[in-house]
């Protein structure tokens, strides 16, 4: 595929830092985190933002790690704002006081997404590996007081999915007008803890019915979004809307990738914004062109009618589970590697009980998990 | 959040929405959290008038003057009701 036929991207995920006060057991950041002294400078990021706007990027998601740890966060949001780009801040809320919320609002941010781990402090703090629940509630108040629209995001897994109703109620209480219920996706830290985080079919079915009834109850007051658990589906997710089709990620040290997890594909090499401009990397770099279009696809994707909607699923998942990035996503029931998914599901269904776990049983599960560690 | 769509209702873009001309793709787009909506010329013309000051009556009146078509009232009202339900607009 030649560069000129590549459609421009709509969105950029700017991972400003991998530093984070939380240690969540399902963190999607790499297992080998980027060190603070390798992070891009303010000048580098300003150039990347301008290049992204020129390339056709309409939205920039400022994320991390915890982007509040960058002193130049407001400056970078404002750079995007002045380039006419829609900006979204994705934060844990830890360290966000009234003054910072006001300064973020003044920078011209369009929306803020606050993460929450559970509906109560005990479970929330177990998941995040630190006491953060009260800080998050305070952050929500500061954001609302600063006049910012508040989205909230919760990652759902076997240990919090049974309290979905209270989680949604908590988000509504805190003032969210948009709530993303994201079933855990198994990459990086989450993959290391998969057997302890994977919900059973029964848990997922119950949660999905709660989501449906809450959606009706909330109507158009609050937007409720459900992100599927691909392990429980027959067909794979259309990951990132297709490799290098709608979105790109710049990592804290400047690597440009189709998604934040792509650095796990050790057989690809990604270009850096320090060496090339963003347009060249998007249009011409071998890593971006590797899985564009349909020519690269193996069977059964190659002749499948669904290839135009799911693009063969997720390349990172194929690599993580089969060591080959160009195989069909094992989440697809037609994949020759699908037993890798059904095997994982079988191992959790044998421990399935009708009763939700007690607090002590949950704490015991967390003692067996691997928490995110700094480099 | 969203009130009733009466003739005197003042319409404004939602706080989290941004309407802009996308020069790379030569179209008007409405931007919302994790969502990009490409508008057709009619949709763009309607949303550009939702500035928090104009009422529904005023918006329809201006569109009729501009396009010289008296029969658009029902279509515009339906588009606006849908835009409110989708969270693109707020009624003030």
Tab-separated table of C-alpha atoms in Angstrom:
chain	number	residue	atom	x	y	z
A	1	UNK	CA	0.000	0.000	0.000
A	2	UNK	CA	1.483	3.353	-0.985
A	3	UNK	CA	1.484	6.354	1.318
A	4	UNK	CA	-0.867	8.526	-0.702
A	5	UNK	CA	-3.716	5.982	-0.465
A	6	UNK	CA	-3.591	5.874	3.322
A	7	UNK	CA	-6.485	7.751	4.941
A	8	UNK	CA	-5.477	10.263	7.638
A	9	UNK	CA	-5.932	9.295	11.311
A	10	UNK	CA	-8.759	10.736	13.419
A	11	UNK	CA	-7.207	10.389	16.857
A	12	UNK	CA	-3.876	10.409	18.661
A	13	UNK	CA	-3.287	8.794	22.025
A	14	UNK	CA	-0.490	10.832	23.630
A	15	UNK	CA	1.027	8.743	26.412
A	16	UNK	CA	2.872	11.537	28.165
A	17	UNK	CA	4.474	9.349	30.829
A	18	UNK	CA	4.485	5.832	32.219
A	19	UNK	CA	4.899	7.181	35.757
A	20	UNK	CA	1.784	6.575	37.850
A	21	UNK	CA	0.888	6.693	41.541
A	22	UNK	CA	-1.312	3.594	41.072
A	23	UNK	CA	-0.198	-0.007	40.552
A	24	UNK	CA	-3.363	-1.508	39.038
A	25	UNK	CA	-3.219	-5.267	38.501
A	26	UNK	CA	-4.658	-4.939	34.959
A	27	UNK	CA	-2.577	-1.961	33.778
A	28	UNK	CA	-2.263	-1.900	29.980
A	29	UNK	CA	1.115	-0.139	30.079
A	30	UNK	CA	4.081	-2.298	29.094
A	31	UNK	CA	5.532	-4.700	31.641
A	32	UNK	CA	8.810	-2.885	31.000
A	33	UNK	CA	7.855	0.723	31.653
A	34	UNK	CA	9.622	3.740	30.145
A	35	UNK	CA	11.806	5.580	32.650
A	36	UNK	CA	11.182	9.245	33.451
A	37	UNK	CA	14.549	10.321	31.989
A	38	UNK	CA	13.594	8.899	28.555
A	39	UNK	CA	10.396	10.951	28.248
A	40	UNK	CA	9.917	13.406	25.370
A	41	UNK	CA	10.471	17.078	26.166
A	42	UNK	CA	7.816	19.786	26.016
A	43	UNK	CA	9.268	20.974	22.696
A	44	UNK	CA	9.099	17.443	21.230
A	45	UNK	CA	5.459	17.018	22.269
A	46	UNK	CA	4.530	20.483	20.947
A	47	UNK	CA	5.948	19.542	17.559
A	48	UNK	CA	4.138	16.168	17.605
A	49	UNK	CA	0.824	17.901	18.383
A	50	UNK	CA	1.262	20.372	15.520
A	51	UNK	CA	2.241	17.575	13.113
A	52	UNK	CA	-0.770	15.533	14.218
A	53	UNK	CA	-3.155	18.441	13.546
A	54	UNK	CA	-1.622	18.928	10.075
A	55	UNK	CA	-1.991	15.216	9.374
A	56	UNK	CA	-5.749	15.318	10.090
A	57	UNK	CA	-5.922	14.254	13.745
A	58	UNK	CA	-9.135	15.710	15.216
A	59	UNK	CA	-8.847	14.397	18.773
A	60	UNK	CA	-5.932	13.993	21.158
A	61	UNK	CA	-6.291	11.836	24.261
A	62	UNK	CA	-3.706	12.864	26.857
A	63	UNK	CA	-2.973	9.773	28.887
A	64	UNK	CA	-0.219	7.822	30.632
A	65	UNK	CA	0.642	6.550	33.203
A	66	UNK	CA	-0.700	9.550	35.023
A	67	UNK	CA	-0.476	12.665	32.820
A	68	UNK	CA	-0.927	14.977	35.839
A	69	UNK	CA	2.676	14.091	36.745
A	70	UNK	CA	3.837	16.181	33.763
A	71	UNK	CA	4.180	19.852	34.752
A	72	UNK	CA	3.654	20.828	31.113
A	73	UNK	CA	0.280	19.047	30.780
A	74	UNK	CA	-1.742	22.267	30.566
A	75	UNK	CA	0.745	23.762	28.114
A	76	UNK	CA	0.381	20.716	25.827
A	77	UNK	CA	-3.421	20.654	26.069
A	78	UNK	CA	-3.418	24.346	25.200
A	79	UNK	CA	-1.104	23.708	22.242
A	80	UNK	CA	-3.683	21.210	20.889
A	81	UNK	CA	-6.553	23.606	21.668
A	82	UNK	CA	-4.844	26.365	19.656
A	83	UNK	CA	-4.380	23.910	16.779
A	84	UNK	CA	-8.165	23.337	16.769
A	85	UNK	CA	-7.868	19.770	18.088
A	86	UNK	CA	-10.438	18.304	20.512
A	87	UNK	CA	-8.695	17.305	23.743
A	88	UNK	CA	-9.537	14.647	26.273
A	89	UNK	CA	-7.631	14.113	29.534
A	90	UNK	CA	-7.502	10.553	30.899
A	91	UNK	CA	-6.533	10.547	34.572
A	92	UNK	CA	-6.609	8.560	37.799
A	93	UNK	CA	-7.460	11.801	39.595
A	94	UNK	CA	-4.724	11.227	42.179
A	95	UNK	CA	-3.049	14.566	42.882
A	96	UNK	CA	-5.837	16.632	41.312
A	97	UNK	CA	-6.853	19.476	43.617
A	98	UNK	CA	-9.116	22.480	42.969
A	99	UNK	CA	-6.260	24.680	41.686
A	100	UNK	CA	-5.062	22.039	39.193
A	101	UNK	CA	-8.629	21.371	37.988
A	102	UNK	CA	-9.098	25.091	37.337
A	103	UNK	CA	-5.799	25.364	35.504
A	104	UNK	CA	-6.730	22.361	33.348
A	105	UNK	CA	-10.110	23.937	32.581
A	106	UNK	CA	-8.343	27.176	31.545
A	107	UNK	CA	-6.073	25.226	29.181
A	108	UNK	CA	-9.105	24.571	26.963
A	109	UNK	CA	-9.613	20.835	27.589
A	110	UNK	CA	-12.864	19.516	26.084
A	111	UNK	CA	-13.488	16.507	28.333
A	112	UNK	CA	-11.950	14.665	31.251
A	113	UNK	CA	-12.131	10.946	31.926
A	114	UNK	CA	-11.589	9.808	35.503
A	115	UNK	CA	-10.906	6.167	36.328
A	116	UNK	CA	-12.557	4.364	39.211
A	117	UNK	CA	-11.690	0.810	40.264
A	118	UNK	CA	-14.702	-0.276	42.331
A	119	UNK	CA	-17.661	1.041	44.313
A	120	UNK	CA	-16.008	0.800	47.738
A	121	UNK	CA	-12.613	1.846	49.153
A	122	UNK	CA	-11.477	-1.649	50.231
A	123	UNK	CA	-11.801	-3.292	46.831
A	124	UNK	CA	-10.733	-0.138	44.963
A	125	UNK	CA	-7.538	0.113	46.978
A	126	UNK	CA	-6.758	-3.627	46.548
A	127	UNK	CA	-7.029	-3.265	42.753
A	128	UNK	CA	-4.977	-0.054	42.558
A	129	UNK	CA	-2.391	-1.189	45.125
A	130	UNK	CA	-2.763	2.039	47.073
A	131	UNK	CA	-5.365	4.075	48.953
A	132	UNK	CA	-6.813	6.212	46.181
A	133	UNK	CA	-10.594	5.965	46.462
A	134	UNK	CA	-11.063	9.124	48.573
A	135	UNK	CA	-8.652	11.083	46.347
A	136	UNK	CA	-10.687	10.089	43.282
A	137	UNK	CA	-13.933	11.242	44.849
A	138	UNK	CA	-12.317	14.572	45.747
A	139	UNK	CA	-10.941	14.867	42.191
A	140	UNK	CA	-14.428	14.348	40.740
A	141	UNK	CA	-15.733	17.204	42.919
A	142	UNK	CA	-12.900	19.506	41.815
A	143	UNK	CA	-13.509	18.755	38.116
A	144	UNK	CA	-17.251	19.411	38.423
A	145	UNK	CA	-16.585	22.622	40.387
A	146	UNK	CA	-14.225	23.762	37.595
A	147	UNK	CA	-17.130	23.363	35.154
A	148	UNK	CA	-15.632	20.418	33.274
A	149	UNK	CA	-17.737	17.630	31.735
A	150	UNK	CA	-16.901	14.404	33.578
A	151	UNK	CA	-16.605	10.965	31.995
A	152	UNK	CA	-15.764	8.006	34.179
A	153	UNK	CA	-14.178	4.707	33.250
A	154	UNK	CA	-14.120	1.440	35.127
A	155	UNK	CA	-12.305	-1.727	34.111
A	156	UNK	CA	-14.521	-4.733	34.893
A	157	UNK	CA	-13.091	-8.128	35.909
A	158	UNK	CA	-13.989	-11.134	38.039
A	159	UNK	CA	-13.359	-9.314	41.335
A	160	UNK	CA	-15.511	-6.202	40.787
A	161	UNK	CA	-18.024	-7.174	38.091
A	162	UNK	CA	-20.556	-8.452	40.659
A	163	UNK	CA	-20.895	-4.912	42.070
A	164	UNK	CA	-21.591	-3.295	38.697
A	165	UNK	CA	-24.852	-1.726	39.846
A	166	UNK	CA	-23.177	0.073	42.786
A	167	UNK	CA	-20.294	1.101	40.519
A	168	UNK	CA	-22.684	2.809	38.081
A	169	UNK	CA	-24.537	4.445	40.995
A	170	UNK	CA	-21.220	5.720	42.401
A	171	UNK	CA	-20.256	7.283	39.055
A	172	UNK	CA	-23.675	8.958	38.750
A	173	UNK	CA	-23.382	10.225	42.365
A	174	UNK	CA	-19.982	11.719	41.609
A	175	UNK	CA	-21.455	13.637	38.647
A	176	UNK	CA	-20.405	11.641	35.568
A	177	UNK	CA	-22.417	12.291	32.418
A	178	UNK	CA	-20.692	9.494	30.514
A	179	UNK	CA	-19.630	6.122	31.938
A	180	UNK	CA	-17.434	3.615	30.151
A	181	UNK	CA	-17.821	0.054	31.428
A	182	UNK	CA	-14.762	-1.608	29.954
A	183	UNK	CA	-14.401	-5.339	30.370
A	184	UNK	CA	-10.732	-6.080	31.027
A	185	UNK	CA	-8.660	-6.783	27.901
A	186	UNK	CA	-5.794	-9.184	28.411
A	187	UNK	CA	-2.504	-7.496	27.591
A	188	UNK	CA	0.597	-6.729	29.637
A	189	UNK	CA	-0.126	-6.697	33.416
A	190	UNK	CA	-3.682	-7.975	32.899
A	191	UNK	CA	-2.348	-10.942	30.915
A	192	UNK	CA	0.060	-11.804	33.760
A	193	UNK	CA	-2.962	-11.901	36.116
A	194	UNK	CA	-5.439	-13.343	33.620
A	195	UNK	CA	-6.567	-16.405	35.527
A	196	UNK	CA	-7.448	-14.265	38.556
A	197	UNK	CA	-9.199	-11.513	36.555
A	198	UNK	CA	-11.163	-13.428	33.904
A	199	UNK	CA	-14.898	-13.411	34.740
A	200	UNK	CA	-17.026	-16.507	34.250
A	201	UNK	CA	-19.750	-16.589	31.572
A	202	UNK	CA	-22.331	-16.422	34.333
A	203	UNK	CA	-20.758	-13.310	35.902
A	204	UNK	CA	-20.546	-11.594	32.525
A	205	UNK	CA	-24.156	-12.428	31.552
A	206	UNK	CA	-25.446	-10.993	34.848
A	207	UNK	CA	-23.359	-7.834	34.431
A	208	UNK	CA	-24.549	-7.337	30.875
A	209	UNK	CA	-28.169	-7.505	31.970
A	210	UNK	CA	-27.467	-4.921	34.709
A	211	UNK	CA	-25.838	-2.692	32.073
A	212	UNK	CA	-28.957	-2.966	29.870
A	213	UNK	CA	-31.371	-2.089	32.654
A	214	UNK	CA	-29.182	0.802	33.860
A	215	UNK	CA	-29.008	2.153	30.321
A	216	UNK	CA	-32.802	2.288	30.156
A	217	UNK	CA	-33.029	3.801	33.649
A	218	UNK	CA	-30.495	6.571	32.912
A	219	UNK	CA	-31.890	7.399	29.447
A	220	UNK	CA	-30.154	10.374	27.908
A	221	UNK	CA	-29.120	11.855	31.281
A	222	UNK	CA	-25.967	9.739	31.377
A	223	UNK	CA	-24.341	7.976	28.438
A	224	UNK	CA	-23.472	4.381	29.319
A	225	UNK	CA	-20.943	2.540	27.169
A	226	UNK	CA	-20.240	-1.215	27.289
A	227	UNK	CA	-16.906	-2.508	26.009
A	228	UNK	CA	-17.120	-6.232	25.320
A	229	UNK	CA	-15.050	-9.037	26.792
A	230	UNK	CA	-13.599	-10.579	23.634
A	231	UNK	CA	-12.749	-13.855	25.414
A	232	UNK	CA	-16.501	-14.496	25.727
A	233	UNK	CA	-17.467	-13.569	22.147
A	234	UNK	CA	-17.647	-15.746	19.026
A	235	UNK	CA	-15.900	-13.197	16.814
A	236	UNK	CA	-12.954	-10.890	17.580
A	237	UNK	CA	-13.209	-7.169	18.282
A	238	UNK	CA	-12.371	-4.772	15.416
A	239	UNK	CA	-9.293	-3.737	17.380
A	240	UNK	CA	-8.543	0.022	17.084
A	241	UNK	CA	-10.916	0.072	14.074
A	242	UNK	CA	-8.177	-1.729	12.137
A	243	UNK	CA	-4.381	-1.515	12.251
A	244	UNK	CA	-3.242	1.991	11.232
A	245	UNK	CA	-6.725	2.989	10.013
A	246	UNK	CA	-8.148	5.532	12.472
A	247	UNK	CA	-5.811	6.035	15.382
A	248	UNK	CA	-2.165	6.198	16.437
A	249	UNK	CA	-0.272	6.235	19.727
A	250	UNK	CA	2.909	8.057	20.690
A	251	UNK	CA	4.644	6.442	23.689
A	252	UNK	CA	6.385	8.485	26.427
A	253	UNK	CA	9.768	8.082	24.700
A	254	UNK	CA	8.411	8.981	21.231
A	255	UNK	CA	7.706	5.623	19.584
A	256	UNK	CA	4.790	5.822	17.142
A	257	UNK	CA	2.489	2.792	17.096
A	258	UNK	CA	-0.992	1.846	15.882
A	259	UNK	CA	-2.044	1.181	19.504
A	260	UNK	CA	-0.540	1.479	23.004
A	261	UNK	CA	0.071	-2.263	23.299
A	262	UNK	CA	1.826	-2.715	19.941
A	263	UNK	CA	5.277	-2.355	21.520
A	264	UNK	CA	4.755	-5.934	22.781
A	265	UNK	CA	5.080	-7.189	19.179
A	266	UNK	CA	8.833	-7.695	19.325
A	267	UNK	CA	9.026	-8.718	15.651
A	268	UNK	CA	8.103	-5.164	14.539
A	269	UNK	CA	10.210	-2.071	14.922
A	270	UNK	CA	8.502	1.261	15.449
A	271	UNK	CA	9.859	4.620	14.329
A	272	UNK	CA	10.363	7.528	16.724
A	273	UNK	CA	9.121	11.109	16.424
A	274	UNK	CA	12.707	12.069	17.245
A	275	UNK	CA	13.843	10.706	13.850
A	276	UNK	CA	10.886	11.161	11.506
A	277	UNK	CA	7.803	13.333	11.167
A	278	UNK	CA	4.424	11.895	12.052
A	279	UNK	CA	3.041	11.990	8.486
A	280	UNK	CA	5.905	9.878	7.141
A	281	UNK	CA	5.564	7.356	9.945
A	282	UNK	CA	1.768	7.084	9.497
A	283	UNK	CA	1.891	6.769	5.724
A	284	UNK	CA	5.203	5.076	4.951
A	285	UNK	CA	6.675	3.205	7.893
A	286	UNK	CA	6.875	-0.581	7.451
A	287	UNK	CA	5.297	-1.295	10.860
A	288	UNK	CA	2.161	0.735	10.040
A	289	UNK	CA	1.836	-0.812	6.585
A	290	UNK	CA	2.473	-4.364	7.811
A	291	UNK	CA	-1.181	-5.132	8.636
A	292	UNK	CA	-3.051	-2.579	6.525
A	293	UNK	CA	-5.520	-3.856	3.955
A	294	UNK	CA	-6.328	-7.560	3.577
A	295	UNK	CA	-3.367	-9.044	1.694
A	296	UNK	CA	-1.475	-10.028	4.855
A	297	UNK	CA	-4.336	-12.105	6.201
A	298	UNK	CA	-4.001	-15.850	6.771
A	299	UNK	CA	-6.848	-18.356	6.622
A	300	UNK	CA	-9.550	-18.335	7.905
A	301	UNK	CA	-9.622	-14.479	7.737
A	302	UNK	CA	-8.543	-14.356	4.098
A	303	UNK	CA	-11.842	-15.696	2.725
A	304	UNK	CA	-14.079	-14.547	5.589
A	305	UNK	CA	-16.822	-11.994	4.945
A	306	UNK	CA	-16.283	-10.477	8.379
A	307	UNK	CA	-12.750	-9.344	7.518
A	308	UNK	CA	-14.161	-5.978	6.392
A	309	UNK	CA	-15.659	-5.323	9.818
A	310	UNK	CA	-13.249	-6.923	12.289
A	311	UNK	CA	-9.985	-6.680	10.279
A	312	UNK	CA	-8.874	-10.062	11.624
A	313	UNK	CA	-9.135	-8.891	15.251
A	314	UNK	CA	-6.196	-7.825	17.358
A	315	UNK	CA	-2.560	-8.218	16.203
A	316	UNK	CA	-1.218	-7.785	19.743
A	317	UNK	CA	-3.459	-10.565	21.053
A	318	UNK	CA	-2.409	-12.860	18.213
A	319	UNK	CA	1.238	-12.180	19.069
A	320	UNK	CA	0.790	-12.481	22.849
A	321	UNK	CA	-0.942	-15.853	22.598
A	322	UNK	CA	0.687	-17.474	19.526
A	323	UNK	CA	3.991	-15.573	19.118
A	324	UNK	CA	2.889	-14.663	15.555
A	325	UNK	CA	1.335	-11.254	14.958
A	326	UNK	CA	-0.058	-12.292	11.559
A	327	UNK	CA	-2.311	-15.112	12.748
A	328	UNK	CA	-6.079	-14.795	13.153
A	329	UNK	CA	-6.956	-13.378	16.580
A	330	UNK	CA	-7.440	-16.483	18.787
A	331	UNK	CA	-10.591	-14.836	20.219
A	332	UNK	CA	-12.360	-15.806	16.966
A	333	UNK	CA	-14.093	-19.195	17.237
A	334	UNK	CA	-12.892	-19.935	13.679
A	335	UNK	CA	-9.232	-19.472	14.646
A	336	UNK	CA	-7.087	-22.650	14.757
A	337	UNK	CA	-5.709	-21.237	18.039
A	338	UNK	CA	-9.107	-20.712	19.668
A	339	UNK	CA	-8.357	-23.433	22.252
A	340	UNK	CA	-5.997	-20.908	23.893
A	341	UNK	CA	-9.085	-18.847	24.771
A	342	UNK	CA	-11.481	-21.673	25.625
A	343	UNK	CA	-8.783	-23.270	27.805
A	344	UNK	CA	-8.471	-20.083	29.865
A	345	UNK	CA	-12.254	-19.855	30.209
A	346	UNK	CA	-12.484	-23.505	31.268
A	347	UNK	CA	-9.952	-22.949	34.037
A	348	UNK	CA	-12.118	-20.231	35.621
A	349	UNK	CA	-15.433	-22.058	35.140
A	350	UNK	CA	-14.201	-25.005	37.244
A	351	UNK	CA	-13.825	-22.674	40.209
A	352	UNK	CA	-17.199	-21.090	39.558
A	353	UNK	CA	-19.454	-20.741	42.582
A	354	UNK	CA	-22.979	-19.395	42.846
A	355	UNK	CA	-22.055	-17.011	45.650
A	356	UNK	CA	-19.924	-13.906	45.036
A	357	UNK	CA	-16.539	-14.029	46.764
A	358	UNK	CA	-16.295	-12.738	50.330
A	359	UNK	CA	-13.951	-9.837	51.098
A	360	UNK	CA	-11.417	-12.265	52.582
A	361	UNK	CA	-11.488	-14.440	49.479
A	362	UNK	CA	-10.941	-11.352	47.321
A	363	UNK	CA	-8.000	-10.206	49.451
A	364	UNK	CA	-6.536	-13.705	49.105
A	365	UNK	CA	-6.835	-13.425	45.290
A	366	UNK	CA	-5.023	-10.077	45.303
A	367	UNK	CA	-2.179	-11.567	47.356
A	368	UNK	CA	-1.514	-13.904	44.421
A	369	UNK	CA	-1.450	-11.129	41.783
A	370	UNK	CA	1.430	-9.272	40.239
A	371	UNK	CA	1.105	-5.529	40.741
A	372	UNK	CA	2.586	-3.099	38.254
A	373	UNK	CA	6.177	-2.234	39.216
A	374	UNK	CA	8.227	0.813	38.251
A	375	UNK	CA	11.193	0.142	35.911
B	1	UNK	CA	-29.651	18.149	31.429
B	2	UNK	CA	-31.964	18.392	28.421
B	3	UNK	CA	-35.241	20.275	28.761
B	4	UNK	CA	-38.205	20.287	26.417
B	5	UNK	CA	-37.870	21.356	22.825
B	6	UNK	CA	-40.387	24.225	22.807
B	7	UNK	CA	-40.480	26.972	20.175
B	8	UNK	CA	-38.831	29.389	22.588
B	9	UNK	CA	-36.151	26.889	23.701
B	10	UNK	CA	-32.607	28.196	23.300
B	11	UNK	CA	-30.277	25.598	21.868
B	12	UNK	CA	-26.557	25.244	22.503
B	13	UNK	CA	-23.904	22.663	21.764
B	14	UNK	CA	-23.219	20.342	24.677
B	15	UNK	CA	-20.286	21.464	26.878
B	16	UNK	CA	-18.282	18.454	25.753
B	17	UNK	CA	-18.994	18.988	22.030
B	18	UNK	CA	-16.860	20.886	19.531
B	19	UNK	CA	-18.045	21.837	16.040
B	20	UNK	CA	-15.297	22.513	13.554
B	21	UNK	CA	-14.350	22.614	9.919
B	22	UNK	CA	-11.999	19.748	9.130
B	23	UNK	CA	-9.757	21.188	6.443
B	24	UNK	CA	-7.969	17.888	5.775
B	25	UNK	CA	-11.229	16.113	4.848
B	26	UNK	CA	-13.114	19.261	3.692
B	27	UNK	CA	-16.157	18.725	5.876
B	28	UNK	CA	-17.767	19.958	9.064
B	29	UNK	CA	-17.400	17.587	12.001
B	30	UNK	CA	-18.914	17.396	15.455
B	31	UNK	CA	-16.429	16.139	18.035
B	32	UNK	CA	-17.457	14.403	21.260
B	33	UNK	CA	-15.515	12.193	23.692
B	34	UNK	CA	-14.050	9.340	21.584
B	35	UNK	CA	-16.481	10.143	18.757
B	36	UNK	CA	-16.277	12.011	15.453
B	37	UNK	CA	-19.497	12.757	13.557
B	38	UNK	CA	-19.150	13.854	9.947
B	39	UNK	CA	-22.048	16.215	9.217
B	40	UNK	CA	-23.796	16.703	5.893
B	41	UNK	CA	-24.211	20.348	4.796
B	42	UNK	CA	-27.774	20.569	6.181
B	43	UNK	CA	-26.749	19.155	9.587
B	44	UNK	CA	-23.760	21.495	9.735
B	45	UNK	CA	-25.935	24.527	8.853
B	46	UNK	CA	-28.407	23.687	11.628
B	47	UNK	CA	-25.812	23.016	14.348
B	48	UNK	CA	-23.880	26.190	13.497
B	49	UNK	CA	-26.951	28.171	14.535
B	50	UNK	CA	-27.192	26.463	17.945
B	51	UNK	CA	-25.217	29.120	19.806
B	52	UNK	CA	-27.169	29.285	23.069
B	53	UNK	CA	-28.782	32.577	22.047
B	54	UNK	CA	-31.052	31.597	19.157
B	55	UNK	CA	-34.427	29.986	19.872
B	56	UNK	CA	-35.918	27.131	17.848
B	57	UNK	CA	-38.229	29.587	16.066
B	58	UNK	CA	-35.310	31.833	15.166
B	59	UNK	CA	-33.210	28.926	13.876
B	60	UNK	CA	-36.016	27.706	11.597
B	61	UNK	CA	-36.711	31.245	10.430
B	62	UNK	CA	-33.070	31.852	9.477
B	63	UNK	CA	-32.793	28.520	7.666
B	64	UNK	CA	-35.987	29.250	5.704
B	65	UNK	CA	-34.708	32.677	4.705
B	66	UNK	CA	-31.346	31.298	3.698
B	67	UNK	CA	-32.595	28.275	1.763
B	68	UNK	CA	-35.908	29.793	0.563
B	69	UNK	CA	-37.791	26.659	1.568
B	70	UNK	CA	-40.869	26.964	3.801
B	71	UNK	CA	-41.343	23.229	4.291
B	72	UNK	CA	-38.238	22.508	6.414
B	73	UNK	CA	-39.765	23.126	9.856
B	74	UNK	CA	-40.664	19.482	10.606
B	75	UNK	CA	-37.319	18.164	9.400
B	76	UNK	CA	-35.294	20.679	11.396
B	77	UNK	CA	-37.290	20.055	14.571
B	78	UNK	CA	-36.835	16.284	14.155
B	79	UNK	CA	-33.079	16.680	13.586
B	80	UNK	CA	-32.772	18.863	16.694
B	81	UNK	CA	-34.824	16.488	18.867
B	82	UNK	CA	-32.567	13.646	17.754
B	83	UNK	CA	-29.420	15.727	18.408
B	84	UNK	CA	-30.671	16.446	21.951
B	85	UNK	CA	-31.370	12.744	22.572
B	86	UNK	CA	-27.838	11.902	21.395
B	87	UNK	CA	-26.322	14.426	23.804
B	88	UNK	CA	-24.992	16.746	21.086
B	89	UNK	CA	-27.164	19.686	22.153
B	90	UNK	CA	-28.520	21.165	25.359
B	91	UNK	CA	-31.751	23.077	25.803
B	92	UNK	CA	-31.371	26.249	27.832
